[in-house]
PDB file of C-alpha atoms in Angstrom:
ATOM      1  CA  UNK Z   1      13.372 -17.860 -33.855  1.00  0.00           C
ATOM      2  CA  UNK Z   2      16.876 -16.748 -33.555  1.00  0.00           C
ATOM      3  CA  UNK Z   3      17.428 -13.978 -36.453  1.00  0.00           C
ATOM      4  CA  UNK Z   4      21.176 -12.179 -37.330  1.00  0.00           C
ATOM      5  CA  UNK Z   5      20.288  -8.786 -38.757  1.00  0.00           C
ATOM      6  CA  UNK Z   6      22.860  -6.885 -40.312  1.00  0.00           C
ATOM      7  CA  UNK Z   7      23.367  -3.157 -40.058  1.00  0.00           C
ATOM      8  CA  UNK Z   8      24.026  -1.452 -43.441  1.00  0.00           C
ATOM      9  CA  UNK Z   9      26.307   1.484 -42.998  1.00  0.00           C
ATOM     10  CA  UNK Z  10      22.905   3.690 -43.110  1.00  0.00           C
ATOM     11  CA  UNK Z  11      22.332   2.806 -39.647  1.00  0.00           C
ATOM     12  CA  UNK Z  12      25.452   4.945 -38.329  1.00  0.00           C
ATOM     13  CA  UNK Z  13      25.869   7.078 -40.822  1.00  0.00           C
ATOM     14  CA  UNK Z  14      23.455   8.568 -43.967  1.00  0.00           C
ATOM     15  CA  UNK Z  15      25.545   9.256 -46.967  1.00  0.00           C
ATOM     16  CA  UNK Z  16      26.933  12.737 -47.026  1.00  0.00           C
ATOM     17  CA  UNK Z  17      26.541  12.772 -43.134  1.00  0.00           C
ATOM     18  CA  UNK Z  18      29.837  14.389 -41.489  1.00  0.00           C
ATOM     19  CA  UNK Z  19      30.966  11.455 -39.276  1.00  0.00           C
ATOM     20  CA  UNK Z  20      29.945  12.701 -35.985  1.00  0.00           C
ATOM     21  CA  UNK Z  21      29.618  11.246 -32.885  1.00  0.00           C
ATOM     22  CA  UNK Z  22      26.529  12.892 -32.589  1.00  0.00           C
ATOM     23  CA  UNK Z  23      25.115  12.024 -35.842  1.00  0.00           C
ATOM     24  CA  UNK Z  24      25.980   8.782 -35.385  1.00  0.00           C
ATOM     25  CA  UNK Z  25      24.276   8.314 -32.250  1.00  0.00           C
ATOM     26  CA  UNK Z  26      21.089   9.562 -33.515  1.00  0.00           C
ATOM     27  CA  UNK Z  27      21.045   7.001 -36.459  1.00  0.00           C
ATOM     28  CA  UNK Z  28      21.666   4.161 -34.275  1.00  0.00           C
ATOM     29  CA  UNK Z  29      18.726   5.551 -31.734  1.00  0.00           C
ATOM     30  CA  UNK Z  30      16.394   4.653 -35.229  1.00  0.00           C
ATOM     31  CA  UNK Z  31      17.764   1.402 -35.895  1.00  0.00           C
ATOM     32  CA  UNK Z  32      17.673   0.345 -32.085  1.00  0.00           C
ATOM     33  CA  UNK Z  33      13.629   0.639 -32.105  1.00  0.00           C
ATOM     34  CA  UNK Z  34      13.557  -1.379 -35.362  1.00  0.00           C
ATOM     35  CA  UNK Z  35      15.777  -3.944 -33.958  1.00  0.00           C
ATOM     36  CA  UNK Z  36      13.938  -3.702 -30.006  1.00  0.00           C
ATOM     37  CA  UNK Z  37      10.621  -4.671 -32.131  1.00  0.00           C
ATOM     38  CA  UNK Z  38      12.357  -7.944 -33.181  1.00  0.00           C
ATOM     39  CA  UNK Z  39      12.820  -9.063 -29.634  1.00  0.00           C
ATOM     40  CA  UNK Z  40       9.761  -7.732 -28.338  1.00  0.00           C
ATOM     41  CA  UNK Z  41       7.960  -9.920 -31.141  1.00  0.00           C
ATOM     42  CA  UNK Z  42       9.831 -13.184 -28.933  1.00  0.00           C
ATOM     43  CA  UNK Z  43      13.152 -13.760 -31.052  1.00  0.00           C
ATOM     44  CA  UNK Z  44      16.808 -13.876 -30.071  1.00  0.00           C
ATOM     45  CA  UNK Z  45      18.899 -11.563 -31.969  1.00  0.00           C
ATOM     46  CA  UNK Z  46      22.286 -10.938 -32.609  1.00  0.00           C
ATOM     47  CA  UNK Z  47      23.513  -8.084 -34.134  1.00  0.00           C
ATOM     48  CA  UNK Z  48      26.076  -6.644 -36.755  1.00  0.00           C
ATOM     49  CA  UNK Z  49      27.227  -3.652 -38.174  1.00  0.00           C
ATOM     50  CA  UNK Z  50      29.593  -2.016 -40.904  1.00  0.00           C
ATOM     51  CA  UNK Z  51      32.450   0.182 -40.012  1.00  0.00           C
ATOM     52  CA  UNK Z  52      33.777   1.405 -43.547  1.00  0.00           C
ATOM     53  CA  UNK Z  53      33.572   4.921 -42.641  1.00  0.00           C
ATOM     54  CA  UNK Z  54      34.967   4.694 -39.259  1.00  0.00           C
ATOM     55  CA  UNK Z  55      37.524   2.290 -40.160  1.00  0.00           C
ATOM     56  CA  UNK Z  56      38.641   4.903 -43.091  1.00  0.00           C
ATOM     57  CA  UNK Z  57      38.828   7.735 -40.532  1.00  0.00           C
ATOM     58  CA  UNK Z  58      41.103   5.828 -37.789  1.00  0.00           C
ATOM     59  CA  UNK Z  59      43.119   5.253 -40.615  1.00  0.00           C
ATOM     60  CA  UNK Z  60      43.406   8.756 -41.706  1.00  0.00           C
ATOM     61  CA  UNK Z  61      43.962  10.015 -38.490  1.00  0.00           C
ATOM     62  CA  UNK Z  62      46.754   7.471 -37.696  1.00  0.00           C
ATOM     63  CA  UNK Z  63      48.135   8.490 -41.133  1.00  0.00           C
ATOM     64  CA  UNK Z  64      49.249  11.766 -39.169  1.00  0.00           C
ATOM     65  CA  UNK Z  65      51.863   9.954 -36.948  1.00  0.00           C
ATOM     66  CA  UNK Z  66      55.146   8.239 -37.780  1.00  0.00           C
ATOM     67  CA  UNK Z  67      54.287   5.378 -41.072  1.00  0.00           C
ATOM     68  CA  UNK Z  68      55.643   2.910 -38.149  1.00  0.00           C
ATOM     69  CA  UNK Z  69      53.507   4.514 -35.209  1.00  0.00           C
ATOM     70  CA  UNK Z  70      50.009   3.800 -37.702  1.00  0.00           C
ATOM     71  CA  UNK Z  71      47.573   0.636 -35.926  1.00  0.00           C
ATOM     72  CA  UNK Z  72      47.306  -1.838 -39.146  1.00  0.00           C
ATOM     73  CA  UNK Z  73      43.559  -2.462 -40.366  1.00  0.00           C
ATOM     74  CA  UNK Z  74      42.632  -5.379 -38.078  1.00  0.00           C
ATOM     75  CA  UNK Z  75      43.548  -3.275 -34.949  1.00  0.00           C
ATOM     76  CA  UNK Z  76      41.538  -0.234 -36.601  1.00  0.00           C
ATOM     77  CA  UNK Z  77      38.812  -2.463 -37.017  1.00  0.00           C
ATOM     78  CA  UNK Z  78      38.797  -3.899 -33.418  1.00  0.00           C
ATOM     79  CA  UNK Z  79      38.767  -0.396 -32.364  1.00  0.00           C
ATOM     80  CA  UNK Z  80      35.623   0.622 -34.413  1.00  0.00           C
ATOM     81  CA  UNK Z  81      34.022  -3.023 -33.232  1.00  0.00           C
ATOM     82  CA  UNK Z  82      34.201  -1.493 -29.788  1.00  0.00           C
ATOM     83  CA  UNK Z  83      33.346   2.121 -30.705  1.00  0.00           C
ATOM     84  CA  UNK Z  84      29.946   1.024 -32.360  1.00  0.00           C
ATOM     85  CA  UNK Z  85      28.966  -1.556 -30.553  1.00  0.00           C
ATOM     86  CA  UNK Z  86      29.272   0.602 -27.223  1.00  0.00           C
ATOM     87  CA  UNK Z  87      26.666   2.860 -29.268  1.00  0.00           C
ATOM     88  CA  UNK Z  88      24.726   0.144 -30.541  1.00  0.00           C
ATOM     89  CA  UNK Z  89      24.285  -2.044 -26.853  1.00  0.00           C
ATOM     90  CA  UNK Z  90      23.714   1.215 -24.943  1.00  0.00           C
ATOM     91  CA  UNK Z  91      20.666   2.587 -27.336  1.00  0.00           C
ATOM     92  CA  UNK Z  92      19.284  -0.953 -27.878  1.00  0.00           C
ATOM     93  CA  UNK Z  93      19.546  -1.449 -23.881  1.00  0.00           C
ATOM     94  CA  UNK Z  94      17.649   1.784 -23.930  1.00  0.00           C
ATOM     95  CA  UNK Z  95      14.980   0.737 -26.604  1.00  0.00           C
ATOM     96  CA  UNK Z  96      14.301  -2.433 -24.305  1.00  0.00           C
ATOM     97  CA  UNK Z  97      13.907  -0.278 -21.077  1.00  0.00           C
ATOM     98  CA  UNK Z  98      16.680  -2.844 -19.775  1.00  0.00           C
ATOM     99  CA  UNK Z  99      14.569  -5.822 -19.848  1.00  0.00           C
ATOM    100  CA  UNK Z 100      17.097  -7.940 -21.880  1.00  0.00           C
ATOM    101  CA  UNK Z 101      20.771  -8.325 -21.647  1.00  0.00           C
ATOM    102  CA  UNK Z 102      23.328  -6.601 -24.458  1.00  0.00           C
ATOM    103  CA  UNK Z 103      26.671  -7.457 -24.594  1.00  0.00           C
ATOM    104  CA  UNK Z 104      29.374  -6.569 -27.575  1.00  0.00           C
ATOM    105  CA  UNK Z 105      32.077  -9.062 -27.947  1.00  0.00           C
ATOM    106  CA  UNK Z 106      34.761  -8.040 -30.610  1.00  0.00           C
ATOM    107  CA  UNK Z 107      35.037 -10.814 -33.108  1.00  0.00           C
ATOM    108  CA  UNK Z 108      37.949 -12.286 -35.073  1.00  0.00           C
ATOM    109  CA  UNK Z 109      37.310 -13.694 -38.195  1.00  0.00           C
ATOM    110  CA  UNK Z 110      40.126 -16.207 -39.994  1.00  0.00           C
ATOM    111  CA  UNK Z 111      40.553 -15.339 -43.655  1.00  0.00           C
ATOM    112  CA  UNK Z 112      43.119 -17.425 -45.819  1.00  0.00           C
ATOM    113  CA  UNK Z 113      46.478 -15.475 -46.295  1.00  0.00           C
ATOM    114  CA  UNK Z 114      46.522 -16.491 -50.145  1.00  0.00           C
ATOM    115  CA  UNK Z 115      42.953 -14.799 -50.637  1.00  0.00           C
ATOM    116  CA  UNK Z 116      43.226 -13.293 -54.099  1.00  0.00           C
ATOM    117  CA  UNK Z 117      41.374 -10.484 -52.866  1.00  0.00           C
ATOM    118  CA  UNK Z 118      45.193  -9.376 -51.362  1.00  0.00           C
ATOM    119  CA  UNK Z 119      46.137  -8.882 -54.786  1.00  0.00           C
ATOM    120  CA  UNK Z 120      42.783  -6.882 -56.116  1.00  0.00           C
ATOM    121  CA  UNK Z 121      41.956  -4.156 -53.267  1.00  0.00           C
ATOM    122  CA  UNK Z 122      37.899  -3.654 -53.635  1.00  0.00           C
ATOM    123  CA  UNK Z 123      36.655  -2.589 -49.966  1.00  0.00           C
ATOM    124  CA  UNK Z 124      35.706   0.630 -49.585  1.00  0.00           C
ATOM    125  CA  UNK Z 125      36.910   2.636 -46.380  1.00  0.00           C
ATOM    126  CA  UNK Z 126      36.806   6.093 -45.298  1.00  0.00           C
ATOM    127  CA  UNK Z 127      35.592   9.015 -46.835  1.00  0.00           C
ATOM    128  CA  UNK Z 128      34.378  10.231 -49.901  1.00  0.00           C
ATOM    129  CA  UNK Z 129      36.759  12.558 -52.163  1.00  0.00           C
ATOM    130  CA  UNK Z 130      36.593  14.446 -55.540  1.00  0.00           C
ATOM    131  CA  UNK Z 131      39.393  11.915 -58.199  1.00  0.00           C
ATOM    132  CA  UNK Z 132      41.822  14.822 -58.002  1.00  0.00           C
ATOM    133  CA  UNK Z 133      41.740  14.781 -54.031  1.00  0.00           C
ATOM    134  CA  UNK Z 134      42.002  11.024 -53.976  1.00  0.00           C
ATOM    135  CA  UNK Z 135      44.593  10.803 -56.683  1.00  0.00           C
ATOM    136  CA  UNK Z 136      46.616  12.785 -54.227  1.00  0.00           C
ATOM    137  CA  UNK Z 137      45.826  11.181 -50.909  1.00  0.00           C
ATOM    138  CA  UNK Z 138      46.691   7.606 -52.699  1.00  0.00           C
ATOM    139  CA  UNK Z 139      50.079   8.752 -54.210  1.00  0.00           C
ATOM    140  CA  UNK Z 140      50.584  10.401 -50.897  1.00  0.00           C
ATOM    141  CA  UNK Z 141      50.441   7.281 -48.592  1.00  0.00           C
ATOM    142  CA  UNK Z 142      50.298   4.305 -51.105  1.00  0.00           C
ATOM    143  CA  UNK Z 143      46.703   3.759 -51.051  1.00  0.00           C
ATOM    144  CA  UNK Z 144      44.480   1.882 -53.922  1.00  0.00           C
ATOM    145  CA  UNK Z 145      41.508   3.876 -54.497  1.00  0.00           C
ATOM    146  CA  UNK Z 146      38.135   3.291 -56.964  1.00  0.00           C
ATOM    147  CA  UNK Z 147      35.037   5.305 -57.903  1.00  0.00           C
ATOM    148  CA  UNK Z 148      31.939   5.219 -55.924  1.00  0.00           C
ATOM    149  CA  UNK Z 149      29.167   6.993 -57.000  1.00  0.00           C
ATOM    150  CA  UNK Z 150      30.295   9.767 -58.329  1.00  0.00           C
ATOM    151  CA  UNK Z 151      32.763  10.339 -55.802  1.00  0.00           C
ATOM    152  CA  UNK Z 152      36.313   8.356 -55.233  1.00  0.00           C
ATOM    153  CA  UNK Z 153      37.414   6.880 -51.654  1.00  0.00           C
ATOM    154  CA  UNK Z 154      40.100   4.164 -50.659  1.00  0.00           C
ATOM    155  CA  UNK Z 155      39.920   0.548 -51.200  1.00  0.00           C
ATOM    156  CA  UNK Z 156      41.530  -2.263 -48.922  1.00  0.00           C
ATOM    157  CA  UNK Z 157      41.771  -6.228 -49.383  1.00  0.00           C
ATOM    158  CA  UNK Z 158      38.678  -7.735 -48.737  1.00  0.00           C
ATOM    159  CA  UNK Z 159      39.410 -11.198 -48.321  1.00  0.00           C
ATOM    160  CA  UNK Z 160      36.222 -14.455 -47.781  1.00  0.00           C
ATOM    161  CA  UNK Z 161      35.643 -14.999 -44.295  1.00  0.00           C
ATOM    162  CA  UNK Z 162      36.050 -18.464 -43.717  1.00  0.00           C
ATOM    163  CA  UNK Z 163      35.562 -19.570 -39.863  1.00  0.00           C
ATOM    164  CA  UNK Z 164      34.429 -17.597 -36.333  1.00  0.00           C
ATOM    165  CA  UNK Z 165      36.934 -18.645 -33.678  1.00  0.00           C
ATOM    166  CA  UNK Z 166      34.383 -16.514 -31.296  1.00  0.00           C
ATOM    167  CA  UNK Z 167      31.431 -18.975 -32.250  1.00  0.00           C
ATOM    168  CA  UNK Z 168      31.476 -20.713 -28.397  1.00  0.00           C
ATOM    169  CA  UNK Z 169      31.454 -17.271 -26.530  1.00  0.00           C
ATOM    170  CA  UNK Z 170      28.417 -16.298 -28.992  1.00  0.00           C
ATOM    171  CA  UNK Z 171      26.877 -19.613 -28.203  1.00  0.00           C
ATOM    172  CA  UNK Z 172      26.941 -19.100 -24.646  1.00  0.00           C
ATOM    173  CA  UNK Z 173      25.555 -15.893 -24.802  1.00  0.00           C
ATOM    174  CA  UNK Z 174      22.390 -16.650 -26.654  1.00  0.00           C
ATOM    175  CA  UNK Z 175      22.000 -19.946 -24.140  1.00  0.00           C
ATOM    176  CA  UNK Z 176      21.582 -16.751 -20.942  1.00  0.00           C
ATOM    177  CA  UNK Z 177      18.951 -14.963 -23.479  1.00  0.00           C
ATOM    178  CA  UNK Z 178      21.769 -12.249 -24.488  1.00  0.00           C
ATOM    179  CA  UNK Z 179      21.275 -10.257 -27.161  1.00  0.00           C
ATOM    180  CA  UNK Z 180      24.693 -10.373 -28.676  1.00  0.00           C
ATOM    181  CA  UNK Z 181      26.681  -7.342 -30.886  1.00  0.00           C
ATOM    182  CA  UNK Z 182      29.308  -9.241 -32.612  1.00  0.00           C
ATOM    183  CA  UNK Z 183      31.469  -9.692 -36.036  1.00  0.00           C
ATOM    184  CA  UNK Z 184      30.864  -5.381 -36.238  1.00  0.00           C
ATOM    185  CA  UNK Z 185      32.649  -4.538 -39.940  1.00  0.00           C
ATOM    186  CA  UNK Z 186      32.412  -8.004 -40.954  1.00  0.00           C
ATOM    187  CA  UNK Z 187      35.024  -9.033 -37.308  1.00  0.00           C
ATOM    188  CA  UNK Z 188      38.680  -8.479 -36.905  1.00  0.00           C
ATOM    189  CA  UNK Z 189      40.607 -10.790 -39.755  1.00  0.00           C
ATOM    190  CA  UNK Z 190      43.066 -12.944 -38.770  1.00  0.00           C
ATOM    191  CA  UNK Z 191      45.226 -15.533 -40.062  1.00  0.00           C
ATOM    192  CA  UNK Z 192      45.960 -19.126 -38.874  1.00  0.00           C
ATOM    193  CA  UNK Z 193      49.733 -19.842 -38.096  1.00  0.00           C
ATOM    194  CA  UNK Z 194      50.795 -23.167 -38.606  1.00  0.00           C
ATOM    195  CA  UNK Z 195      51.254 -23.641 -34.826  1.00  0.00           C
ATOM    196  CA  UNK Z 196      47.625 -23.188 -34.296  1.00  0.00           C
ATOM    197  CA  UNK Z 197      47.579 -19.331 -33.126  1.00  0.00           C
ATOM    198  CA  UNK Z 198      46.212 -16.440 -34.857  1.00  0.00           C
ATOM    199  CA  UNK Z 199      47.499 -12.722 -36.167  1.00  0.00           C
ATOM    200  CA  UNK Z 200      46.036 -10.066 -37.274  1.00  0.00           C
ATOM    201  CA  UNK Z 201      46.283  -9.054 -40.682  1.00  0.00           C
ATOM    202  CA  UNK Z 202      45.737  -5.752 -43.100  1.00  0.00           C
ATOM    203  CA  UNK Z 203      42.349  -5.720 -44.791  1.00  0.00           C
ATOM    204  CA  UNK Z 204      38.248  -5.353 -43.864  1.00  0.00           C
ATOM    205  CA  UNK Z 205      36.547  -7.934 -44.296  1.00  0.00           C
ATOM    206  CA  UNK Z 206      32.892  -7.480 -46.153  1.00  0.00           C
ATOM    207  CA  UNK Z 207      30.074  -7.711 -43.328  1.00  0.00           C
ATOM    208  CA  UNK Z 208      27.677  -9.180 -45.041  1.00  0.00           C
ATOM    209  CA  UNK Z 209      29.615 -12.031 -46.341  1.00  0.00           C
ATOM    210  CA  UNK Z 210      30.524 -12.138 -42.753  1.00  0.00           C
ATOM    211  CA  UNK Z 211      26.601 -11.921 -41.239  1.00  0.00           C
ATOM    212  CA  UNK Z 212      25.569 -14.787 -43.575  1.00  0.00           C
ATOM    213  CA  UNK Z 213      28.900 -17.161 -42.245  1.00  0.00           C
ATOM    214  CA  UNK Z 214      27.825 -16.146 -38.507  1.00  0.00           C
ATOM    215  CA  UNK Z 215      24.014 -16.972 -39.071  1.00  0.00           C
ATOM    216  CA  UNK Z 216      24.793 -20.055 -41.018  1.00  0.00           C
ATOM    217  CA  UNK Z 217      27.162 -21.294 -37.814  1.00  0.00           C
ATOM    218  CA  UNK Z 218      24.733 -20.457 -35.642  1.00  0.00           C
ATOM    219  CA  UNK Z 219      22.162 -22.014 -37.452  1.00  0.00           C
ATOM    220  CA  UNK Z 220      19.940 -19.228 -37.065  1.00  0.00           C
ATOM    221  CA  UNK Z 221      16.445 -18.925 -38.853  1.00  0.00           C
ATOM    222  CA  UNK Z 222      16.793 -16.011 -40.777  1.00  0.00           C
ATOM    223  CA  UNK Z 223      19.346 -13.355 -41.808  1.00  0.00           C
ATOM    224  CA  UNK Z 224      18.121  -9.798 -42.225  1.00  0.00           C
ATOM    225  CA  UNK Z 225      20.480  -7.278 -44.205  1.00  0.00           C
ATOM    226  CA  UNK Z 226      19.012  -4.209 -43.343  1.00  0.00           C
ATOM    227  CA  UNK Z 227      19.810  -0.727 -45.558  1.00  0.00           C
ATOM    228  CA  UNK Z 228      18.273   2.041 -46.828  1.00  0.00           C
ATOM    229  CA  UNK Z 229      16.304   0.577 -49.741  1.00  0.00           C
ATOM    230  CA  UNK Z 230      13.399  -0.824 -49.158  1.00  0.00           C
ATOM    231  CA  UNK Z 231      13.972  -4.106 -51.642  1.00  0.00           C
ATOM    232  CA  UNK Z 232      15.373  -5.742 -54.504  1.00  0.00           C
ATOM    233  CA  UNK Z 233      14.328  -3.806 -57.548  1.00  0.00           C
ATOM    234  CA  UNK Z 234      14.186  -5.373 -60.851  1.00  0.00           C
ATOM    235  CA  UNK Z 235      15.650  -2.797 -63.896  1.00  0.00           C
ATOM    236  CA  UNK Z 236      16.876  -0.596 -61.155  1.00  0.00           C
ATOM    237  CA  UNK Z 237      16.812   3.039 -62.033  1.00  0.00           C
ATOM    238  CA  UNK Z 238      14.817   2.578 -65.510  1.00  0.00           C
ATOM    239  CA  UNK Z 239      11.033   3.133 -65.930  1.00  0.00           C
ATOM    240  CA  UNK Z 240      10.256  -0.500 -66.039  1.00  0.00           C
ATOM    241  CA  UNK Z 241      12.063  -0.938 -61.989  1.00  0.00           C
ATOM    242  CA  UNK Z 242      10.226  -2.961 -59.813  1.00  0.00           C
ATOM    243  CA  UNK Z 243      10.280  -4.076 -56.129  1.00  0.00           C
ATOM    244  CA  UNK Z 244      11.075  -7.808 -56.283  1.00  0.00           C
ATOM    245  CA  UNK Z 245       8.876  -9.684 -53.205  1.00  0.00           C
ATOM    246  CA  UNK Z 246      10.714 -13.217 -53.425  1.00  0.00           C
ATOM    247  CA  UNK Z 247      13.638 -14.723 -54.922  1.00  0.00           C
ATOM    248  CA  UNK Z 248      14.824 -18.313 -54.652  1.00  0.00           C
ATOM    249  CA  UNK Z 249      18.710 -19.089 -54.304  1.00  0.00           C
ATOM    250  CA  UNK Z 250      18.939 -19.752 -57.942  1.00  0.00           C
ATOM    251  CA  UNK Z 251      17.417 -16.402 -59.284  1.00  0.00           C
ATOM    252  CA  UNK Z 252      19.578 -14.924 -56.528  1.00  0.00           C
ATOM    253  CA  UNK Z 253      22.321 -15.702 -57.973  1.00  0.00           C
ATOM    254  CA  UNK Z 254      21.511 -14.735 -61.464  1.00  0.00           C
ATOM    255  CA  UNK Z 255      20.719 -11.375 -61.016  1.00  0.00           C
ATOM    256  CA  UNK Z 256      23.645  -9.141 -62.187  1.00  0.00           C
ATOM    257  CA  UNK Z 257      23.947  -5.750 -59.182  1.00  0.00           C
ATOM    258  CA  UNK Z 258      26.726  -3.668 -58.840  1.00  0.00           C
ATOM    259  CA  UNK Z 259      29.554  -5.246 -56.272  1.00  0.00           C
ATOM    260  CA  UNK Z 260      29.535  -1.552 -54.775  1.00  0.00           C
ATOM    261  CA  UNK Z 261      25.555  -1.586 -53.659  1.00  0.00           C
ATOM    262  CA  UNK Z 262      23.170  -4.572 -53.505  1.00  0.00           C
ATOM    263  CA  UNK Z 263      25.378  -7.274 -54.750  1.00  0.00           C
ATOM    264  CA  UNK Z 264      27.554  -8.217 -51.690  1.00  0.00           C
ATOM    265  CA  UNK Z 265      24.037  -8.072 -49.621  1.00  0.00           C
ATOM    266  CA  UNK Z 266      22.000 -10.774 -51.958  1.00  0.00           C
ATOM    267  CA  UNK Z 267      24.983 -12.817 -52.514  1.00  0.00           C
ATOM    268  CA  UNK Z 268      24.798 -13.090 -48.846  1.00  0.00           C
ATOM    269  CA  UNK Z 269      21.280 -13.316 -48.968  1.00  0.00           C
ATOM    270  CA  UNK Z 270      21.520 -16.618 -51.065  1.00  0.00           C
ATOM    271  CA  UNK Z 271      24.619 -18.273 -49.486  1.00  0.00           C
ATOM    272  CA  UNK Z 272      22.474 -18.386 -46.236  1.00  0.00           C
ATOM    273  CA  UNK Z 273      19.358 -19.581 -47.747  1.00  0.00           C
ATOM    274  CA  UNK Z 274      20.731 -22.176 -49.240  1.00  0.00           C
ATOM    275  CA  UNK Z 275      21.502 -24.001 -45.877  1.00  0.00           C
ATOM    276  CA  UNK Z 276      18.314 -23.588 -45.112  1.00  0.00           C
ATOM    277  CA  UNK Z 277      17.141 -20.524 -43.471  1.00  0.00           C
ATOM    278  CA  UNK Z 278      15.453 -17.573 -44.789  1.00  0.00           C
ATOM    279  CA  UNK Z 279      17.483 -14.296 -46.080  1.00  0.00           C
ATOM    280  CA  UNK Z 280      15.434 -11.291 -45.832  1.00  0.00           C
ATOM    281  CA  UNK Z 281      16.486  -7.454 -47.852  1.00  0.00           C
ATOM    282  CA  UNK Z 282      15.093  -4.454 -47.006  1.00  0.00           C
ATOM    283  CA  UNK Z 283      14.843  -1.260 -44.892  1.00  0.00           C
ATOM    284  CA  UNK Z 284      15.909  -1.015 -41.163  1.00  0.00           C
ATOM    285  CA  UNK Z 285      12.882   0.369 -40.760  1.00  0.00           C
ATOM    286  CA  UNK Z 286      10.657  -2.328 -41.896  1.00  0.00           C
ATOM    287  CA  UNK Z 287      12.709  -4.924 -40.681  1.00  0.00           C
ATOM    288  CA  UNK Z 288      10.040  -6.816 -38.308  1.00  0.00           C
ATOM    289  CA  UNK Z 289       7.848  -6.448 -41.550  1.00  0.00           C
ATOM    290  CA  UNK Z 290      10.673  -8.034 -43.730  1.00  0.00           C
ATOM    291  CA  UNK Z 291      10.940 -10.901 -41.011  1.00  0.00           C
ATOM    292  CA  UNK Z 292       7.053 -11.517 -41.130  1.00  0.00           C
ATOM    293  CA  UNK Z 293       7.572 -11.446 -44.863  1.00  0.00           C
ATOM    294  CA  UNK Z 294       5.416  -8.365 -45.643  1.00  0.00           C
ATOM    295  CA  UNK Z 295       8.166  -6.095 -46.554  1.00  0.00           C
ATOM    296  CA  UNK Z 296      11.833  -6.422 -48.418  1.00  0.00           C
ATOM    297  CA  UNK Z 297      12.921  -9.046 -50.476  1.00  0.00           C
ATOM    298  CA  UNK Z 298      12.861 -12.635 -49.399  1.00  0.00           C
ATOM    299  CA  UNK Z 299      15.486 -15.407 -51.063  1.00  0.00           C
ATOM    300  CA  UNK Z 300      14.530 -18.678 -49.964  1.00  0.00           C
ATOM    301  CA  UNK Z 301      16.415 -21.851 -50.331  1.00  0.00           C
TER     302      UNK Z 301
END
């Protein structure tokens, strides 16, 4: 079975964390046992990852040069696509005691240049800040910035992902039995000139609506999004909530979660199934579980 499991940003990087190397490291030394238990069990994997928070700190610490001396987004994300995966392939090598082959490829990602998302910033980068703090970052350098929680951070274009230029590499890959890192904070975006080459362009693209465009490509089997909630929960923080076991595309769909927490993930969830393969929500830790279908919450087409 070849399964794409996606890394929720829990996997680097526990909310409130200081963004460490170290701390970072130690997170992904959890998530590569979870994910070394889905080879072991006989599947091909490949592997993605968020970036928000690592994207958001480049950014701020290219905010201290020159405005023209700052990398735009899409080389800030191709930086963190190496950063993290490095982490990721050297901890998951690890975790397999070197008996399977991990490679990182940095991914583009082709968005369309008259995405309406250009006009309505919703991704969230970088790090958290009280509204007064933010306020004066985002009048500072120009940003857009939006509540989360009950904190405030940046927001960038997020623009749909809409083709994988990378897709032969991957394929090749997977055909020598690599496990493959690839498309880390949803891939570098790019545009499509009208002579046929590409350019990068300023936004983050959402990884899971990225995850579920890779796995359908690929036609993989099953797309895990793994996070730090261990399923879909009907009436969500009320007395009545309740872990949700199995969903199909259509109830997917319907349910009504916030854009800023479970929504992106089972929107992805059912734009996969629907082709066909199986979508799979949970924990990182359970994800072999979710996979066998005796954790998380399943959509299915």
């Amino acid at each position: 079975m070849l399964v794409v499991a996606a890394l929720g940003g829990n996997a680097l990087l526990k909310r409130g964390e200081p963004l460490t190397a170290g701390n970072q490291r130690a997170n992904v030394q959890i998530a590569a046992r979870s994910l070394a238990a889905i080879v072991r069990a006989g599947h091909d994997l490949v592997v993605t990852h968020g970036n928000g928070p690592q994207v958001g700190l480049l950014a701020l610490q290219g905010a201290a040069y020159k405005a023209d001396e700052a990398y735009p987004l899409d080389v800030l994300g191709a930086e963190t696509e190496g950063m993290i995966g490095y982490i990721i392939e050297q901890e998951l090598e690890n975790a397999l005691n070197h008996d399977r082959p991990v490679a990182t490829l940095l991914t583009q990602v082709v968005v369309d240049q008259h995405d309406p998302a250009f006009a309505k910033p919703t991704k969230f980068v970088g790090p958290v800040y009280t509204q007064e703090e933010a306020e004066t970052r985002a009048e500072a350098a120009g940003w857009h910035i939006a509540r989360d929680g009950d904190k405030w951070r940046r927001v960038v274009p997020s623009p749909k992902p809409l083709e994988i230029p990378d897709m032969r590499v991957i394929g090749l890959l997977l055909e020598q039995g690599v496990v493959v890192i690839c498309a880390g904070g949803g891939g570098i975006p790019v545009l499509r000139r009208d002579d046929g080459g590409m350019v990068g362009v300023e936004a983050v693209i959402d990884k899971d609506a990225a995850s579920a465009l890779l796995a359908r490509q690929l036609e993989a089997d099953a797309l895990l999004l793994l996070t730090d909630v261990d399923a879909i929960y009907r009436d969500f923080g009320t007395d009545k909530a309740a872990a949700i076991e199995t969903l199909t595309v259509e109830q997917a769909r319907s349910l009504d979660l916030p854009a800023g927490s479970m929504g992106p993930k089972l929107s992805a969830a059912a734009d996969f199934a629907a082709t066909g393969g199986i979508s799979g929500i949970g924990r990182l830790e359970d994800a072999l579980a979710i996979l066998d279908g005796k954790a998380g919450t399943c959509v299915l087409g």
